[in-house]
């Protein structure tokens, strides 16, 4: 695979990672790289990126509805109120990734965020969006970084404020997924569409 955008069966050129499954095609075309705002929506993306750590994104994508059900649609206030019994329920839920450390981090993060002012998470995350004009448009997958100066700074800021499982790579994946950066390749239809 060259790393350049490739034409799928429908003739549309996409980032090559998007062509392996129909789930990826839909996610790539309709969600990835599009701006996401709102504290609960960003909490969901942050949590799912943390659960993805060490796994394939398709594993998370295919269980996303299970995650939403298990975590009260990622409403921060509701998740912050989860009890030990809820944690045990989550550890037994086959619809999600049953990783104790990631579940505990998600619950802990919700408790931290529940004390923040409305839109504070949204404003904080978006304050780290780099100037798009200063970024080179990636032509191949090799041009797409895993970590940037901005994602490292965002990670440090989130950790300083008490959030967990938010390393620089996770922070950059969040930035990509939520449209803070546009890492669709130069000749990808999603970038140009």
XYZ file of C-alpha atoms in Angstrom:
193
model
C 0.000 0.000 0.000
C 1.526 3.295 -1.093
C 0.109 5.382 1.702
C -1.571 7.714 -0.775
C -5.340 8.049 -1.078
C -6.822 5.105 -2.943
C -10.007 4.617 -4.914
C -12.469 2.295 -3.245
C -14.938 0.004 -5.022
C -17.183 3.045 -5.537
C -14.338 4.932 -7.260
C -14.046 7.510 -4.454
C -10.494 8.269 -3.307
C -10.038 7.891 0.444
C -7.292 7.612 3.015
C -6.081 4.000 2.648
C -6.905 3.040 6.256
C -10.581 3.681 5.504
C -10.898 1.017 2.838
C -10.515 -2.162 4.894
C -14.113 -2.398 6.165
C -17.488 -0.804 5.489
C -17.476 0.430 9.095
C -14.262 2.327 8.421
C -15.596 3.779 5.161
C -18.654 5.185 6.933
C -16.608 6.493 9.879
C -14.031 8.077 7.560
C -16.596 9.670 5.261
C -19.079 10.889 7.875
C -17.193 11.492 11.128
C -13.413 11.412 11.227
C -11.934 14.878 11.022
C -15.255 16.694 11.325
C -15.526 19.236 14.160
C -16.989 17.902 17.395
C -18.115 20.289 20.126
C -19.818 19.892 23.470
C -18.424 18.585 26.731
C -20.305 15.273 26.683
C -19.465 14.608 23.027
C -15.787 15.338 23.653
C -15.826 13.230 26.839
C -17.141 10.341 24.740
C -14.383 10.736 22.136
C -11.715 11.137 24.808
C -12.958 8.020 26.603
C -13.157 5.933 23.427
C -9.663 7.004 22.365
C -8.400 5.910 25.786
C -10.129 2.541 25.433
C -8.557 2.199 21.973
C -5.044 2.490 23.376
C -3.216 -0.697 22.389
C -6.124 -1.926 20.251
C -7.385 -1.422 16.726
C -9.871 1.426 16.299
C -12.269 -0.955 14.540
C -12.588 -2.869 17.829
C -13.874 0.301 19.511
C -15.946 1.460 16.560
C -17.863 -1.807 16.435
C -18.573 -1.624 20.168
C -19.396 2.072 20.279
C -23.124 1.545 20.838
C -22.321 -0.868 23.652
C -20.057 1.758 25.199
C -22.767 4.392 24.892
C -25.295 2.148 26.603
C -22.860 1.103 29.343
C -21.681 4.663 30.028
C -25.049 6.494 29.973
C -24.358 8.042 26.557
C -21.212 9.541 28.092
C -23.165 12.218 29.933
C -20.494 13.471 32.289
C -22.810 14.117 35.234
C -24.348 10.641 35.010
C -21.013 8.833 34.666
C -19.561 10.856 37.539
C -22.320 9.427 39.751
C -21.485 5.794 38.909
C -20.913 3.657 41.992
C -18.714 0.663 42.752
C -21.650 -1.510 41.647
C -21.637 0.298 38.289
C -17.914 -0.338 37.965
C -18.475 -4.066 38.585
C -21.295 -4.026 36.020
C -18.946 -2.464 33.476
C -16.250 -5.057 34.182
C -18.775 -7.788 33.348
C -20.247 -6.086 30.246
C -19.344 -8.017 27.062
C -20.440 -5.027 24.940
C -17.373 -2.991 25.901
C -13.649 -3.471 26.478
C -13.470 -4.797 30.030
C -10.171 -3.281 31.041
C -10.189 -2.298 34.715
C -7.644 0.517 34.374
C -9.485 2.097 31.427
C -12.877 1.798 33.131
C -11.501 3.335 36.331
C -9.893 6.154 34.320
C -13.180 6.896 32.526
C -15.086 7.085 35.813
C -12.346 9.185 37.418
C -12.267 11.531 34.419
C -16.043 12.006 34.609
C -15.767 12.913 38.297
C -13.081 15.487 37.520
C -15.021 16.938 34.590
C -18.272 17.127 36.556
C -16.672 19.915 38.598
C -15.725 21.957 35.535
C -17.788 24.851 34.240
C -20.072 24.231 31.264
C -18.092 24.216 27.988
C -14.775 24.245 29.842
C -13.681 20.912 28.338
C -14.715 22.050 24.860
C -12.855 25.346 25.218
C -9.758 23.677 26.636
C -9.481 21.029 23.919
C -10.176 23.457 21.088
C -7.637 25.927 22.459
C -4.983 23.448 21.296
C -6.145 23.355 17.675
C -3.149 24.340 15.559
C -3.369 27.016 12.924
C -4.451 25.095 9.845
C -2.611 27.478 7.552
C 0.707 26.551 9.141
C 0.236 22.802 8.694
C 1.368 20.995 5.592
C -1.364 18.941 3.947
C -0.377 15.264 4.213
C 0.100 13.550 0.855
C 0.779 10.063 2.228
C 0.247 8.244 5.516
C 3.949 8.766 6.236
C 3.217 12.508 6.428
C 0.702 12.043 9.274
C 2.298 12.309 12.721
C 1.333 10.219 15.746
C 2.181 13.040 18.166
C 2.567 16.788 17.766
C 3.673 19.687 19.914
C 0.001 20.599 20.385
C -1.069 17.083 21.377
C 1.781 16.872 23.865
C 0.739 20.205 25.390
C -2.932 19.154 25.477
C -1.993 15.882 27.163
C 0.065 17.689 29.806
C -2.739 20.162 30.464
C -5.387 17.435 30.811
C -3.137 15.422 33.139
C -2.339 18.513 35.204
C -6.091 18.977 35.678
C -6.486 15.390 36.916
C -7.495 13.432 33.818
C -6.047 9.984 33.157
C -5.261 7.884 30.069
C -4.661 11.033 28.031
C -1.144 10.628 26.684
C 0.138 12.624 23.695
C -0.757 9.898 21.171
C -4.282 9.588 22.559
C -4.577 13.376 22.554
C -3.513 13.524 18.901
C -5.964 10.786 17.917
C -8.657 12.854 19.629
C -7.545 15.951 17.715
C -7.766 14.039 14.428
C -11.117 12.439 15.181
C -12.723 15.666 16.404
C -11.564 17.928 13.593
C -8.951 19.991 15.407
C -6.618 18.896 12.632
C -7.437 17.670 9.143
C -5.276 14.658 8.418
C -7.270 13.464 5.432
C -4.721 13.036 2.666
C -4.406 15.698 -0.014
C -6.301 13.756 -2.676
C -8.855 12.202 -0.305
C -12.465 13.046 -1.184
C -13.274 13.736 2.477
C -10.668 16.507 2.554
C -11.898 18.016 -0.650
C -15.612 17.334 -0.202
